[in-house]
């Protein structure tokens, strides 16, 4: 049972435009959410996180939005750059620092120059 | 500072054989996690080791096992390999005073079962 879902396996956007990656979860106990980015032949790297006490967290070009009532979060990248092309994984856990992260299936973002 | 390292990078086995994958965490990290990424699926939690003990395991059969050594490195063993065990196996580590939930991943070991 996939508790974290990324329903779009792929997304293509033009360089300079906004990329919006979506993630839905089913477990209402999740209260900490993370995004990881993965390049081919590399392990996932942490990108940005958000706690359930917030509805937005921003770090440079990356912003994560959390809608707890809808059990939905999204990652906005603006402006998108070709170097952002990668697979993005959404992850969730019960409590910050919890020892089990539940990952989505990933969305492959392609930024077209 | 060296990141999480995994070996081998690629491993090819046949059904019924055993596979052993190895992981060295970031220096100072005491927790090691193993994840499986099969084709079309997200990262599925396999095992968590901390201070040499298995602390938690995911929904995988007992033929998936492992251990953590005194230097905090870890091994993942998969016995009686099946075709569906073909996947990328990712190791991650965490530790130190910053308990933020962030895991640091290695590059993975790709296991192919023929």
Coordinates of C-alpha atoms in Angstrom, one line a residue:
Chain A
X1 CA 0.0 0.0 0.0
X2 CA 1.6 3.2 -1.2
X3 CA 1.1 5.8 1.5
X4 CA 2.9 8.5 -0.5
X5 CA 1.9 9.0 -4.1
X6 CA 3.3 10.9 -7.0
X7 CA 0.8 10.4 -9.7
X8 CA 2.8 12.1 -12.5
X9 CA 5.7 10.0 -13.5
X10 CA 7.1 12.7 -15.7
X11 CA 7.0 16.5 -16.3
X12 CA 8.6 18.7 -19.0
X13 CA 8.9 22.4 -18.7
X14 CA 10.7 25.1 -20.5
X15 CA 13.8 26.7 -19.0
X16 CA 12.8 29.8 -17.0
X17 CA 9.2 28.7 -16.4
X18 CA 7.8 27.3 -13.2
X19 CA 7.9 23.5 -12.4
X20 CA 5.2 22.2 -10.1
X21 CA 5.6 18.7 -8.7
X22 CA 2.8 17.2 -6.8
X23 CA 2.5 14.6 -4.0
X24 CA -0.4 13.1 -2.1
X25 CA -0.4 11.1 1.0
X26 CA -2.9 8.9 2.8
X27 CA -1.6 8.7 6.4
X28 CA -3.0 11.6 8.4
X29 CA -0.3 10.9 11.1
X30 CA 2.4 12.1 8.8
X31 CA 3.7 15.4 10.0
X32 CA 7.1 15.9 8.4
X33 CA 7.6 16.0 4.6
X34 CA 10.7 16.1 2.5
X35 CA 11.7 16.3 -1.1
X36 CA 14.7 14.5 -2.5
X37 CA 16.3 14.9 -5.9
X38 CA 18.0 12.1 -7.7
X39 CA 20.3 12.3 -10.7
X40 CA 21.1 9.1 -12.7
X41 CA 23.8 6.9 -11.1
X42 CA 23.6 8.9 -7.9
X43 CA 21.8 8.5 -4.6
X44 CA 18.9 10.8 -3.7
X45 CA 20.0 14.1 -2.1
X46 CA 17.9 16.1 0.3
X47 CA 16.3 19.2 -1.2
X48 CA 13.8 20.8 1.1
X49 CA 11.5 19.8 4.0
X50 CA 8.4 21.1 5.7
X51 CA 6.8 20.4 9.1
X52 CA 3.1 20.1 9.4
X53 CA 3.0 23.3 11.6
X54 CA 3.7 25.2 8.4
X55 CA 2.0 25.5 5.1
X56 CA 5.0 26.9 3.1
X57 CA 8.7 26.7 3.2
X58 CA 11.0 28.5 0.8
X59 CA 14.7 28.0 0.0
X60 CA 15.9 30.0 -3.0
X61 CA 14.2 28.8 -6.1
X62 CA 12.5 26.0 -4.3
X63 CA 9.2 26.3 -2.4
X64 CA 7.2 23.5 -0.8
X65 CA 3.5 24.0 -0.1
X66 CA 1.6 21.8 2.3
X67 CA -2.2 21.5 2.3
X68 CA -3.0 19.2 5.3
X69 CA -6.7 19.1 4.8
X70 CA -6.2 17.8 1.3
X71 CA -3.2 15.7 2.3
X72 CA -1.3 17.2 -0.6
X73 CA 2.0 18.9 -1.0
X74 CA 3.7 20.4 -3.9
X75 CA 7.2 21.5 -4.9
X76 CA 7.6 24.7 -6.9
X77 CA 10.8 25.4 -8.8
X78 CA 11.1 28.9 -10.3
X79 CA 12.7 29.7 -12.5
X80 CA 13.5 26.2 -13.7
X81 CA 16.9 25.5 -15.0
X82 CA 18.3 22.6 -17.2
X83 CA 20.3 21.4 -14.2
X84 CA 17.1 20.8 -12.3
X85 CA 16.4 17.9 -14.6
X86 CA 16.2 14.9 -12.3
X87 CA 13.8 12.5 -10.6
X88 CA 12.1 14.1 -7.6
X89 CA 10.9 12.0 -4.7
X90 CA 8.5 13.1 -2.1
X91 CA 8.8 11.5 1.4
X92 CA 6.9 11.6 4.6
X93 CA 7.3 10.5 8.2
X94 CA 5.5 10.5 11.5
X95 CA 7.5 13.1 13.6
X96 CA 10.6 14.9 12.6
X97 CA 13.5 12.6 12.8
X98 CA 11.4 9.5 12.7
X99 CA 13.2 6.4 11.6
X100 CA 11.1 5.4 8.7
X101 CA 10.6 7.6 5.7
X102 CA 7.9 6.7 3.3
X103 CA 8.7 7.6 -0.3
X104 CA 6.7 8.2 -3.4
X105 CA 7.5 6.7 -6.7
X106 CA 9.1 9.8 -8.1
X107 CA 8.5 12.3 -10.9
X108 CA 11.1 12.8 -13.6
X109 CA 11.5 16.4 -14.4
X110 CA 13.0 17.5 -17.7
X111 CA 13.8 21.2 -18.1
X112 CA 14.1 22.0 -21.8
X113 CA 16.7 24.7 -22.7
Chain B
X1 CA 34.2 14.4 4.1
X2 CA 33.3 11.1 2.4
X3 CA 29.7 10.4 1.8
X4 CA 27.9 7.1 2.1
X5 CA 29.7 4.5 0.0
X6 CA 28.2 1.3 -1.3
X7 CA 29.7 -1.7 -3.0
X8 CA 29.4 -3.3 -5.4
X9 CA 28.0 -0.8 -7.9
X10 CA 26.5 -3.6 -10.0
X11 CA 25.9 -7.3 -9.1
X12 CA 24.5 -10.0 -11.4
X13 CA 23.2 -13.2 -9.8
X14 CA 21.0 -16.1 -10.8
X15 CA 17.9 -17.3 -9.1
X16 CA 18.5 -19.1 -5.8
X17 CA 21.9 -17.6 -5.2
X18 CA 22.7 -15.2 -2.4
X19 CA 23.7 -11.6 -2.7
X20 CA 25.7 -9.4 -0.3
X21 CA 25.7 -5.7 -0.5
X22 CA 27.9 -3.4 1.6
X23 CA 27.5 0.1 2.9
X24 CA 29.8 2.5 4.8
X25 CA 28.0 5.4 6.4
X26 CA 29.2 9.0 6.7
X27 CA 31.8 9.3 9.5
X28 CA 30.0 9.9 12.8
X29 CA 26.7 8.5 11.7
X30 CA 25.5 5.5 13.7
X31 CA 22.3 4.7 11.9
X32 CA 22.1 2.9 8.6
X33 CA 19.0 2.4 6.5
X34 CA 18.5 0.1 3.5
X35 CA 15.9 0.9 0.8
X36 CA 14.9 -1.1 -2.3
X37 CA 13.9 0.8 -5.5
X38 CA 12.3 -1.7 -7.9
X39 CA 11.3 -0.6 -11.4
X40 CA 8.2 1.6 -11.2
X41 CA 8.1 1.7 -7.5
X42 CA 9.3 4.3 -4.9
X43 CA 11.9 3.6 -2.3
X44 CA 10.7 0.8 -0.1
X45 CA 12.1 0.7 3.4
X46 CA 13.9 -2.5 4.1
X47 CA 15.9 -2.3 7.3
X48 CA 17.2 0.1 9.9
X49 CA 20.3 -0.5 12.0
X50 CA 21.5 1.6 14.9
X51 CA 24.4 1.0 17.2
X52 CA 24.8 -2.5 15.9
X53 CA 21.2 -3.6 16.4
X54 CA 18.3 -4.1 14.0
X55 CA 15.8 -1.5 15.0
X56 CA 13.1 -1.9 12.4
X57 CA 12.4 -3.7 9.2
X58 CA 10.0 -3.2 6.4
X59 CA 7.5 -5.5 4.8
X60 CA 10.0 -7.9 3.3
X61 CA 10.5 -11.7 3.8
X62 CA 13.1 -13.0 6.2
X63 CA 15.5 -13.9 3.4
X64 CA 16.3 -10.2 3.4
X65 CA 18.6 -9.7 6.3
X66 CA 21.7 -7.8 7.3
X67 CA 23.9 -6.6 10.1
X68 CA 25.8 -3.6 11.3
X69 CA 29.4 -3.9 12.4
X70 CA 31.2 -2.1 15.3
X71 CA 32.5 0.5 12.8
X72 CA 28.8 1.2 11.8
X73 CA 29.2 -0.2 8.3
X74 CA 26.5 -2.5 7.2
X75 CA 25.8 -5.5 5.0
X76 CA 22.5 -6.5 3.4
X77 CA 22.1 -10.1 2.5
X78 CA 19.5 -11.5 0.2
X79 CA 19.1 -15.2 0.2
X80 CA 17.4 -17.5 -2.3
X81 CA 17.3 -14.8 -4.9
X82 CA 14.1 -14.3 -6.9
X83 CA 13.7 -12.5 -10.2
X84 CA 11.7 -9.7 -8.5
X85 CA 14.6 -9.0 -6.3
X86 CA 16.2 -7.2 -9.2
X87 CA 16.3 -3.6 -8.1
X88 CA 18.5 -0.7 -7.0
X89 CA 19.4 -1.1 -3.3
X90 CA 20.1 2.2 -1.6
X91 CA 21.8 2.7 1.7
X92 CA 21.4 5.8 3.8
X93 CA 22.9 7.0 7.0
X94 CA 22.0 9.5 9.7
X95 CA 23.4 10.5 13.0
X96 CA 24.8 13.2 15.1
X97 CA 22.9 15.8 17.1
X98 CA 20.8 17.1 14.2
X99 CA 17.8 14.8 14.2
X100 CA 16.1 16.4 11.3
X101 CA 14.9 13.3 9.5
X102 CA 17.3 13.9 6.6
X103 CA 18.9 10.8 5.3
X104 CA 22.1 10.8 3.3
X105 CA 22.1 8.3 0.5
X106 CA 24.8 6.4 -1.3
X107 CA 24.7 5.9 -5.0
X108 CA 23.2 2.4 -4.7
X109 CA 24.0 -1.1 -5.7
X110 CA 22.1 -2.4 -8.7
X111 CA 21.2 -6.1 -8.3
X112 CA 20.2 -8.0 -11.4
X113 CA 18.8 -11.5 -10.9
X114 CA 18.7 -13.7 -14.0

